[in-house]
Tab-separated table of C-alpha atoms in Angstrom:
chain	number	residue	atom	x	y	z
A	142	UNK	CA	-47.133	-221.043	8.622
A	143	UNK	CA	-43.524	-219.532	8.896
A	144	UNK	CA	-41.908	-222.345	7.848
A	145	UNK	CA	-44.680	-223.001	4.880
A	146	UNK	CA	-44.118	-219.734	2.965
A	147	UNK	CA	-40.358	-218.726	4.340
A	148	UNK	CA	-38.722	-222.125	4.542
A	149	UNK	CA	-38.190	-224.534	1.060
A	150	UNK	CA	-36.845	-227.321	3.403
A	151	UNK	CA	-39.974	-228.719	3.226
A	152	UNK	CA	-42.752	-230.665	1.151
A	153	UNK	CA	-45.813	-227.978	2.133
A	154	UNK	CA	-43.116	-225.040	1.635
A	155	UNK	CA	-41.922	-226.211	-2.173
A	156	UNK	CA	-45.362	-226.825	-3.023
A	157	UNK	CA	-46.306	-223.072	-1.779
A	158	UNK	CA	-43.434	-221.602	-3.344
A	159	UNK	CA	-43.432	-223.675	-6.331
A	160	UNK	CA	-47.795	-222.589	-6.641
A	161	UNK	CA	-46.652	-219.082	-5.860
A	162	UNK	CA	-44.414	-218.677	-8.927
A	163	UNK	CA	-46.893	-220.591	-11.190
A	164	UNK	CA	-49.744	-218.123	-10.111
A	165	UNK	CA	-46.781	-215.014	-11.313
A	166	UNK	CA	-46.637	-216.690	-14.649
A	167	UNK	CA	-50.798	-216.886	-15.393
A	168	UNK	CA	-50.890	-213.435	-13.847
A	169	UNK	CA	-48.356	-211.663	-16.043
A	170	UNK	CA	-49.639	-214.271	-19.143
A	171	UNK	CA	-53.071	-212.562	-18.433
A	172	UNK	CA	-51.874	-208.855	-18.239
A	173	UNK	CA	-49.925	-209.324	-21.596
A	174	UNK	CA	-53.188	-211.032	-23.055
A	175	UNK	CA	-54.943	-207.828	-22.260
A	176	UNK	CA	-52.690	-205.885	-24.641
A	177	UNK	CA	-53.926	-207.850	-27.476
A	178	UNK	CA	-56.899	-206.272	-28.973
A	179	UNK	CA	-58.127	-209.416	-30.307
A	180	UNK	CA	-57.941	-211.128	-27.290
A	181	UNK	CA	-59.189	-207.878	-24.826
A	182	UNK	CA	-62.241	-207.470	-27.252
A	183	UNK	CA	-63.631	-210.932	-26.682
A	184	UNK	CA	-62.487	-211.457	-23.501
A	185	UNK	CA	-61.393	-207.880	-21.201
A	186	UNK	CA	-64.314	-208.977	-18.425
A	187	UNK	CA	-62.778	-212.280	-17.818
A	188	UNK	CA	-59.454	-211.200	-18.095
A	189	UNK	CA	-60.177	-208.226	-15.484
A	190	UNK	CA	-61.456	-210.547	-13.122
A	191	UNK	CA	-58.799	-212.904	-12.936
A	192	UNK	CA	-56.315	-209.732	-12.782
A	193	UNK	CA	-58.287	-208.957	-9.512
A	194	UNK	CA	-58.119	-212.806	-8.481
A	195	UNK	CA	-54.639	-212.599	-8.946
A	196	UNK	CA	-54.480	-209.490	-6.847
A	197	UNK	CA	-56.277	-210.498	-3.691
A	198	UNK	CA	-53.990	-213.412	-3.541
A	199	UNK	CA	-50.828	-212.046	-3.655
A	200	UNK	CA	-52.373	-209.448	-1.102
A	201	UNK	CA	-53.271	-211.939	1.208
A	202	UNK	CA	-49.659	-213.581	0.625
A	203	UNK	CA	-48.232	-210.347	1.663
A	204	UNK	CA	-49.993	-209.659	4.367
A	205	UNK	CA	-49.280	-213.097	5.745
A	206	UNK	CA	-45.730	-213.157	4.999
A	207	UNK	CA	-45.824	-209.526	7.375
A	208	UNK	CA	-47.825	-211.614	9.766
A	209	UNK	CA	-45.708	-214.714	10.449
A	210	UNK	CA	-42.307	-212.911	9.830
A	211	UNK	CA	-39.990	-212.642	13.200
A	212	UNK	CA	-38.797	-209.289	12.005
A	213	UNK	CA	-42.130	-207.693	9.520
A	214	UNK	CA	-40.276	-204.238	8.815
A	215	UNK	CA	-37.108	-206.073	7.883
A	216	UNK	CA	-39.130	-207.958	5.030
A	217	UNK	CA	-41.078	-204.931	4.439
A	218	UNK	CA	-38.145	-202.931	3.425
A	219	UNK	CA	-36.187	-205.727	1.993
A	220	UNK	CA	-36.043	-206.361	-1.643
A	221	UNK	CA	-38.334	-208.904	-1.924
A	222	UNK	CA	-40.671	-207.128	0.310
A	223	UNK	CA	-40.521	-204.009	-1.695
A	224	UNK	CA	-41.205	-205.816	-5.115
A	225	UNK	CA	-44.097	-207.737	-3.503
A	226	UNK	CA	-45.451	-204.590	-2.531
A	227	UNK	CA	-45.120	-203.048	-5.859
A	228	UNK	CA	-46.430	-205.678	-7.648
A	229	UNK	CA	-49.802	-206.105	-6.038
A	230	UNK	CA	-50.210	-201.680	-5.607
A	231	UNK	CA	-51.158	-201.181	-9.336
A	232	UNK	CA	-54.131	-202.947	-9.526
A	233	UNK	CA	-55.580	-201.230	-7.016
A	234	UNK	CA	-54.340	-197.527	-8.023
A	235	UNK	CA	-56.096	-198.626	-11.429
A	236	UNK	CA	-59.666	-198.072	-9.576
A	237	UNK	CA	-58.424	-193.877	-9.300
A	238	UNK	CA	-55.956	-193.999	-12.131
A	239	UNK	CA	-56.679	-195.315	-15.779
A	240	UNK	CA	-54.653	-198.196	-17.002
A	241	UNK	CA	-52.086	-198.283	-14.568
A	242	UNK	CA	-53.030	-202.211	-13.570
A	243	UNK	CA	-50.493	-202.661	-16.908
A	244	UNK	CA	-47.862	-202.138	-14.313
A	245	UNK	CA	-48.365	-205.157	-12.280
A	246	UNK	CA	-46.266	-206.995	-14.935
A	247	UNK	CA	-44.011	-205.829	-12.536
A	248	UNK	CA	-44.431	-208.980	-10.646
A	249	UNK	CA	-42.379	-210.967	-12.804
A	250	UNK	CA	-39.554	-209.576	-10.904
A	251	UNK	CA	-41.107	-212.105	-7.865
A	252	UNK	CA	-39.637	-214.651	-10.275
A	253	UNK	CA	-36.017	-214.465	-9.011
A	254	UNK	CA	-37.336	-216.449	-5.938
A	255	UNK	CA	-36.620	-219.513	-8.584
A	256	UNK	CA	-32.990	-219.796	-7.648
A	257	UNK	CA	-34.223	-219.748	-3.921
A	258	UNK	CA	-36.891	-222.625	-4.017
A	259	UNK	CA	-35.304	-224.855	-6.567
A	260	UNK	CA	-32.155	-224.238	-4.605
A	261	UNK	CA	-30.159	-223.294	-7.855
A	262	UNK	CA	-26.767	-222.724	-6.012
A	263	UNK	CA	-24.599	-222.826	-8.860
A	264	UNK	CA	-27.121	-220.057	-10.211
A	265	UNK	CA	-26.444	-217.905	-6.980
A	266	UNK	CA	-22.872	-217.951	-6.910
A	267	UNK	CA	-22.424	-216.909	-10.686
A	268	UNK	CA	-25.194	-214.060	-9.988
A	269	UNK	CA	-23.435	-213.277	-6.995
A	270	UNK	CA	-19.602	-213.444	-9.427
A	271	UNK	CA	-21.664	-211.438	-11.892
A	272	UNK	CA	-23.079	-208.439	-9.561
A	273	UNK	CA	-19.036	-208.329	-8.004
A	274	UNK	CA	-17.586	-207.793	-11.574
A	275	UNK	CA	-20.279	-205.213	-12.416
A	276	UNK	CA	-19.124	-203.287	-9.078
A	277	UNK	CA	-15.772	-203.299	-9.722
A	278	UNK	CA	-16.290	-202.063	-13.841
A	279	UNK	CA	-18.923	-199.495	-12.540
A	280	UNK	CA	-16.181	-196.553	-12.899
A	281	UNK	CA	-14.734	-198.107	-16.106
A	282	UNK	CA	-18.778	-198.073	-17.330
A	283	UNK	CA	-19.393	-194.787	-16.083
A	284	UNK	CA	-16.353	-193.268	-18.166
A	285	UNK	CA	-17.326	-195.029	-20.947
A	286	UNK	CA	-20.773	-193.697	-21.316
A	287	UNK	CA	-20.037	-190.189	-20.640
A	288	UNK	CA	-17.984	-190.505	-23.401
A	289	UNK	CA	-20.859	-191.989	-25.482
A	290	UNK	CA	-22.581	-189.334	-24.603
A	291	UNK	CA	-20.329	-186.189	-25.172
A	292	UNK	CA	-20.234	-188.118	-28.768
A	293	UNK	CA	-23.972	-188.566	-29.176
A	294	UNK	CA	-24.314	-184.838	-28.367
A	295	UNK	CA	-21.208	-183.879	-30.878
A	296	UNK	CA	-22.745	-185.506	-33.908
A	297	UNK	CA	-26.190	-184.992	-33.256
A	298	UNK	CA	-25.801	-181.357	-33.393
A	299	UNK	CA	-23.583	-181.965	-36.555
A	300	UNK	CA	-26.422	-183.613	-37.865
A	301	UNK	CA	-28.933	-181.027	-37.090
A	302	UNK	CA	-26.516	-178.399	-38.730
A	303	UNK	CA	-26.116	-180.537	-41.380
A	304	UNK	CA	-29.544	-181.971	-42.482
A	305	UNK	CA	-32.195	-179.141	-41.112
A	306	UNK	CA	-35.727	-179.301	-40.188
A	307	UNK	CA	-36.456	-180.424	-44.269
A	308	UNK	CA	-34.827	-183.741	-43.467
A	309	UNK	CA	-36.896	-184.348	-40.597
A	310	UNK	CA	-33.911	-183.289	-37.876
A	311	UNK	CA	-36.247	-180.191	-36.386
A	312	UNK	CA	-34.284	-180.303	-33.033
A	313	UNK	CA	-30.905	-180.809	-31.344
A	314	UNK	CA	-32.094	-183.327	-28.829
A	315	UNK	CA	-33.903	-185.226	-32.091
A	316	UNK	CA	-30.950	-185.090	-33.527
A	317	UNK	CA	-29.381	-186.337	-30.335
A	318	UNK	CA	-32.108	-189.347	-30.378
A	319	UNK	CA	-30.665	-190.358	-33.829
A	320	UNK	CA	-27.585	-190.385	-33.274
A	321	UNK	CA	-27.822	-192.753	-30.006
A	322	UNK	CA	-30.221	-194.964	-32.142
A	323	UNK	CA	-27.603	-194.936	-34.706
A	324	UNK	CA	-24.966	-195.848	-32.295
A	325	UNK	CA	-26.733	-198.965	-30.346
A	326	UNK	CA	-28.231	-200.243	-33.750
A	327	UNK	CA	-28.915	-198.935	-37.893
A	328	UNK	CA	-31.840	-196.624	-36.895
A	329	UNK	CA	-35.938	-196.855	-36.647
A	330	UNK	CA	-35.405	-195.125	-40.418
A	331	UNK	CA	-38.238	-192.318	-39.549
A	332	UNK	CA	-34.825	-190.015	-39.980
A	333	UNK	CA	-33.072	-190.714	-42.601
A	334	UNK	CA	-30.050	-188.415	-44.008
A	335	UNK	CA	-30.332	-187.158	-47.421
A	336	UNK	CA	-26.815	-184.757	-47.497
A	337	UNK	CA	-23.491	-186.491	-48.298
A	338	UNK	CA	-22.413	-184.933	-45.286
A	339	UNK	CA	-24.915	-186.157	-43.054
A	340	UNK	CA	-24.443	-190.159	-44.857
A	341	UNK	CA	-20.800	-190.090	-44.076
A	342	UNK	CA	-21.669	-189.104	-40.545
A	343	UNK	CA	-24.495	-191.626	-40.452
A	344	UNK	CA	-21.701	-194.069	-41.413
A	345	UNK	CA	-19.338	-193.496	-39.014
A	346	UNK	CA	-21.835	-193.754	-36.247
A	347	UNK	CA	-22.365	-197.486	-37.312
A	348	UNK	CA	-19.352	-198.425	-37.677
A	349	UNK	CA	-18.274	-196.954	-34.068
A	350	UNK	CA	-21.735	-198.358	-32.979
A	351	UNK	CA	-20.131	-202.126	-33.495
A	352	UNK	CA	-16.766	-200.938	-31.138
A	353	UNK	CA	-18.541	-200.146	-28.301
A	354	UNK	CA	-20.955	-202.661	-28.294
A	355	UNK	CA	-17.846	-204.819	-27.447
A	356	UNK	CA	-16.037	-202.227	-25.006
A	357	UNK	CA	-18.725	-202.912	-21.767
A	358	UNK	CA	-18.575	-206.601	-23.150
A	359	UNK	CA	-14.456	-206.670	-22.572
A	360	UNK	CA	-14.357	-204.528	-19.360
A	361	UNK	CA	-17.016	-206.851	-17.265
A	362	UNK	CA	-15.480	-209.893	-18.898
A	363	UNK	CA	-12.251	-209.127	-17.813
A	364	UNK	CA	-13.761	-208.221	-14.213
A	365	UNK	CA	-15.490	-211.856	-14.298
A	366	UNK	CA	-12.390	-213.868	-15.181
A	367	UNK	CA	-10.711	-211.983	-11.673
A	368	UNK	CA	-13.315	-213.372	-9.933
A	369	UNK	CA	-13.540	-216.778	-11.488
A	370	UNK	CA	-9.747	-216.965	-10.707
A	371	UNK	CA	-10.155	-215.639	-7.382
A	372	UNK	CA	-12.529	-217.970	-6.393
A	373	UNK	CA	-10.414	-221.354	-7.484
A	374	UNK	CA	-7.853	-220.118	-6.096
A	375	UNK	CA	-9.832	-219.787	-2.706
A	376	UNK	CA	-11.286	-223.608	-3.326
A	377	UNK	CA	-7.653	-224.967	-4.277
A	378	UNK	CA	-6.453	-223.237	-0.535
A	379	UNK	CA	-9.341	-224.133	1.044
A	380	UNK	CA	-8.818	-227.936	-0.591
A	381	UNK	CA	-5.179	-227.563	0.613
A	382	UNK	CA	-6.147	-227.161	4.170
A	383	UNK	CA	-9.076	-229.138	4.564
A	384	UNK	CA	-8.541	-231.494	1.885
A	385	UNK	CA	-11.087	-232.402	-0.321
A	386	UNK	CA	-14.326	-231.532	-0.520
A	387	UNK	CA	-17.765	-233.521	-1.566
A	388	UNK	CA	-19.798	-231.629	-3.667
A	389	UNK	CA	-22.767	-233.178	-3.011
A	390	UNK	CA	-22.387	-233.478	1.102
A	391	UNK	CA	-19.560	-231.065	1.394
A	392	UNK	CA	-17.843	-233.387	3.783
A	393	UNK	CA	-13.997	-232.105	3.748
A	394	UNK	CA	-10.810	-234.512	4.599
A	395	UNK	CA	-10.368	-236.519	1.538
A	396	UNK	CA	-6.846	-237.484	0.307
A	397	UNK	CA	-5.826	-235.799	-3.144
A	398	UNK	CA	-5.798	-239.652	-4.644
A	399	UNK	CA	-9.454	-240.359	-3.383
A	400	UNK	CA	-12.045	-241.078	-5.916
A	401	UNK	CA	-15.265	-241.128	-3.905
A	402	UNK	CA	-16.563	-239.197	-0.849
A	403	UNK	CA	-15.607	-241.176	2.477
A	404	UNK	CA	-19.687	-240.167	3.432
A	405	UNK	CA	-21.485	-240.603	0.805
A	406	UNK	CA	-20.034	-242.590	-1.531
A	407	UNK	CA	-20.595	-239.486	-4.283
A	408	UNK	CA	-18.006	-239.803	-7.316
A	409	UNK	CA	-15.009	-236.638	-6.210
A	410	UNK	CA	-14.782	-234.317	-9.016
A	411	UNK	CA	-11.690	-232.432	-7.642
């Protein structure tokens, strides 16, 4: 059983995996198709049902995976563990607490097992670039949207001193909500400027909106190209001392002239 819904070595532990994340789609398909009215009127019993189908067998999955696991509390507490958990709990706090069972969408998060059973490596070693470079930006980031926000606050109270409650700007932190909404994209347009004034501040927030759009975009691209450069430069050392390597056996030792793995016969990329 261990080895069936932990390991993806084998033909039984694919196919439970592989079930597993089909089951996540049709249950999240089937909580979005209860949002539909159309689709809810005619069909909410059937719909509820299979919710709580869905439900009792990622319970059961759980409380296996606890069962068989060599260390429970360490999967318990683990990522995975905790998003399992979560996405099986609102169902049942629907039965004391009115629509909350619209939360177990949260099990599409159980999703990210893809790269895991389809054994997406390539996938995991760009998330794993990806999460590095956001580290290493996080102060750059965290500068940059204080300073969104000191502006968002600056012109949003312009705005309300500007434009008044008659132009639908009743509060500061409305004003505030504007001027973000501004700033990210052109506005829901349920506030809409009428003063000269307040159009020529409307303007500049769109125009600065477009410039820092593309100021997180340059700091954790430049953040991703260090680590894409670190990283060939750790396979051209590691190439240097080992020789070449076989992508598809990984056997090292190859001459720099060789054309196919020594192994397995795979065509050398390097």
């Amino acid at each position: 059983m261990y080895i069936i819904i932990y390991g993806v070595n084998t033909p039984a532990g694919k196919a439970f995996d592989v079930g597993l994340l089909i089951a996540i789609l049709l249950s999240v398909f089937t909580i979005m198709a209860e949002t539909v009215e159309g689709i809810d009127h005619t069909y909410h019993r059937e719909l509820i049902v299979l919710e709580w189908i869905f439900t009792i067998i990622f319970t059961l999955e759980y409380a296996l995976r606890i069962f068989v696991s060599k260390k429970p509390l360490k999967y318990i507490f683990s990522f995975y563990g905790i998003i399992d958990l979560l996405s099986i709990l609102p169902m049942f706090l629907s039965v004391f607490i009115k629509g909350s069972h619209i939360l177990s969408s949260l099990r599409i998060l159980r999703l990210l097992r893809l790269f895991r059973v389809l054994r997406l490596i390539e996938f995991v070693e760009e998330s794993a670039r990806l999460k590095v470079a956001l580290m290493a930006s996080r102060a750059k980031i965290m500068v940059f949207l204080y300073t969104v926000l000191i502006i968002a606050v600056l012109i949003g109270t312009l705005m309300y001193y500007v434009e008044g409650p008659q132009n639908g700007f009743t509060s500061i932190p409305k004003s505030v909500f504007y001027t973000i909404v501004t700033l990210t994209t052109v506005g829901y347009g349920d506030m809409v400027p009428t003063t000269a004034l307040g159009q020529f501040l409307s303007m500049l927030l769109m125009v600065t909106g477009y410039g820092i759009i593309a100021v997180p975009t340059g700091i954790v691209g430049v953040e991703i190209a260090k680590e894409v450069r670190k990283s060939i430069g750790k396979e051209k050392e590691h190439n240097k001392l080992n020789g070449i390597v076989c992508a598809h056996c990984n056997k090292e030792g190859h001459r720099d002239d060789a054309k196919y793995c020594y192994s397995c016969g795979h065509y050398l990329n390097s």
